[in-house]
CSV table of C-alpha atoms in Angstrom, one decimal:
chain,number,residue,atom,x,y,z
A,213,MET,CA,107.1,120.7,-135.7
A,214,THR,CA,105.2,121.0,-132.4
A,215,THR,CA,106.7,121.7,-129.1
A,216,LYS,CA,105.9,120.0,-125.8
A,217,GLY,CA,103.8,122.9,-124.6
A,218,ASP,CA,101.7,122.7,-127.8
A,219,ASP,CA,100.9,119.0,-127.2
A,220,ARG,CA,99.5,119.8,-123.7
A,221,THR,CA,97.2,122.6,-124.9
A,222,ALA,CA,95.9,120.8,-128.0
A,223,PRO,CA,93.2,118.7,-126.2
A,224,LEU,CA,92.1,121.8,-124.3
A,225,ALA,CA,91.8,123.8,-127.5
A,226,ALA,CA,89.8,121.0,-129.1
A,227,LEU,CA,87.3,121.2,-126.2
A,228,SER,CA,87.0,125.0,-126.4
A,229,TRP,CA,84.1,124.6,-128.9
A,230,PHE,CA,82.1,122.6,-126.4
A,231,PRO,CA,79.3,124.9,-125.4
A,232,GLU,CA,78.7,125.7,-121.8
A,233,ALA,CA,75.1,124.8,-122.2
A,234,PHE,CA,75.9,121.2,-122.6
A,235,GLY,CA,77.8,121.2,-119.3
A,236,ASN,CA,74.9,122.9,-117.6
A,237,LEU,CA,72.4,120.5,-119.2
A,238,GLY,CA,74.3,117.5,-117.6
A,239,LYS,CA,74.3,119.4,-114.3
A,240,LYS,CA,70.5,120.1,-114.5
A,241,GLN,CA,69.8,116.4,-115.3
A,242,TYR,CA,72.0,115.3,-112.4
A,243,GLU,CA,70.2,117.7,-110.0
A,244,THR,CA,66.8,116.6,-111.3
A,245,ALA,CA,67.7,112.9,-110.9
A,246,LEU,CA,69.0,113.5,-107.4
A,247,ALA,CA,65.8,115.4,-106.5
A,248,MET,CA,63.7,112.6,-107.9
A,249,GLN,CA,65.6,110.0,-106.0
A,250,LYS,CA,65.3,111.9,-102.7
A,251,GLU,CA,61.5,112.4,-103.2
A,252,LEU,CA,61.1,108.7,-104.1
A,253,LEU,CA,63.0,107.6,-101.0
A,254,ASP,CA,61.0,110.0,-98.8
A,255,THR,CA,57.8,108.6,-100.3
A,256,PHE,CA,59.0,105.0,-99.8
A,257,GLU,CA,59.8,105.9,-96.2
A,258,GLN,CA,56.3,107.3,-95.6
A,259,ILE,CA,54.7,104.2,-97.3
A,260,ASN,CA,56.9,101.9,-95.2
A,261,HIS,CA,55.7,103.6,-92.0
A,262,ALA,CA,52.0,103.3,-93.1
A,263,TRP,CA,52.4,99.6,-93.8
A,264,PHE,CA,54.2,99.0,-90.6
A,265,ALA,CA,51.3,100.6,-88.8
A,266,ARG,CA,48.9,98.4,-90.8
A,267,ALA,CA,50.9,95.3,-89.7
A,268,GLN,CA,50.7,96.4,-86.1
A,269,SER,CA,46.9,96.8,-86.4
A,270,GLU,CA,46.7,93.2,-87.7
A,271,ILE,CA,48.6,92.0,-84.7
A,272,ASP,CA,46.2,94.0,-82.4
A,273,LEU,CA,43.2,92.5,-84.1
A,274,ALA,CA,44.6,89.0,-83.6
A,275,ALA,CA,45.3,89.7,-80.0
A,276,GLU,CA,41.8,91.1,-79.5
A,277,PHE,CA,40.3,88.0,-81.2
A,278,LEU,CA,42.3,85.6,-79.1
A,279,GLY,CA,41.2,87.5,-75.9
A,280,LYS,CA,37.5,87.3,-76.9
A,281,VAL,CA,37.8,83.6,-77.7
A,282,ALA,CA,39.6,82.9,-74.4
A,283,GLU,CA,36.8,84.8,-72.5
A,284,THR,CA,34.0,83.1,-74.3
A,285,ARG,CA,32.6,79.9,-72.8
A,286,SER,CA,30.2,79.0,-75.6
A,287,ILE,CA,30.3,78.0,-79.3
A,288,PRO,CA,27.9,80.9,-80.3
A,289,GLY,CA,30.3,83.3,-78.5
A,290,VAL,CA,33.3,82.0,-80.5
A,291,ALA,CA,31.3,82.2,-83.7
A,292,THR,CA,30.4,85.8,-82.9
A,293,ALA,CA,34.1,86.6,-82.2
A,294,CYS,CA,35.0,85.0,-85.5
A,295,GLN,CA,32.4,87.0,-87.4
A,296,GLU,CA,33.6,90.2,-85.9
A,297,CYS,CA,37.2,89.4,-86.6
A,298,ILE,CA,36.5,88.5,-90.2
A,299,SER,CA,34.4,91.6,-90.7
A,300,LYS,CA,37.2,93.8,-89.4
A,301,GLN,CA,39.7,91.9,-91.6
A,302,LEU,CA,37.6,92.6,-94.7
A,303,GLU,CA,37.4,96.3,-93.8
A,304,MET,CA,41.2,96.3,-93.4
A,305,LEU,CA,41.6,94.6,-96.8
A,306,SER,CA,39.4,97.1,-98.5
A,307,GLU,CA,41.5,99.9,-96.9
A,308,ASP,CA,44.7,98.1,-98.0
A,309,SER,CA,43.5,98.2,-101.6
A,310,ARG,CA,42.8,101.9,-101.5
A,311,ARG,CA,46.1,102.5,-99.8
A,312,MET,CA,48.0,100.5,-102.4
A,313,LEU,CA,46.4,102.4,-105.2
A,314,ALA,CA,47.1,105.7,-103.5
A,315,ASP,CA,50.8,104.7,-102.8
A,316,GLY,CA,51.2,103.7,-106.4
A,317,GLU,CA,49.8,107.0,-107.6
A,318,ARG,CA,52.1,108.9,-105.2
A,319,LEU,CA,55.1,107.1,-106.7
A,320,LEU,CA,54.0,107.7,-110.2
A,321,ARG,CA,53.4,111.4,-109.6
A,322,ALA,CA,56.8,111.8,-108.0
A,323,GLY,CA,58.6,110.1,-110.9
A,324,THR,CA,56.7,111.7,-113.7
A,325,ARG,CA,57.0,115.2,-112.2
A,326,HIS,CA,60.8,114.9,-112.2
A,327,LEU,CA,60.9,113.3,-115.6
A,328,ALA,CA,58.9,116.1,-117.0
A,329,ASP,CA,61.2,118.6,-115.3
A,330,SER,CA,64.2,116.8,-116.8
A,331,ALA,CA,62.6,116.9,-120.2
A,332,THR,CA,61.9,120.6,-119.9
A,333,ALA,CA,65.5,121.2,-118.8
A,334,ALA,CA,66.8,119.3,-121.8
A,335,VAL,CA,64.7,121.4,-124.2
A,336,ASN,CA,65.7,124.7,-122.6
């Protein structure tokens, strides 16, 4: 027959076999996930600022174009302003493509670095 005191300590005794390494493993994985989340959020913030600046440059280009068109009194002048604007937009699109690839690479690096760290922590 068991006493009331034995009933309370039985679950604790059953967990005594649980190695401390398992508890530390969960803690390491949590810390790694938290670090990855922080780095990804920081990366997203940097990317967001860069794209906001890009949107602002598009607004500036449109304002510059409208100013040139308003000043121009001839059809050839408007055509020249259009050609300049289109040329700048194509340059910006090319830069956007490079930026998108670089941003994607930064995000992948951040994620894979922490996943590799997490896998290493699980093995050790």
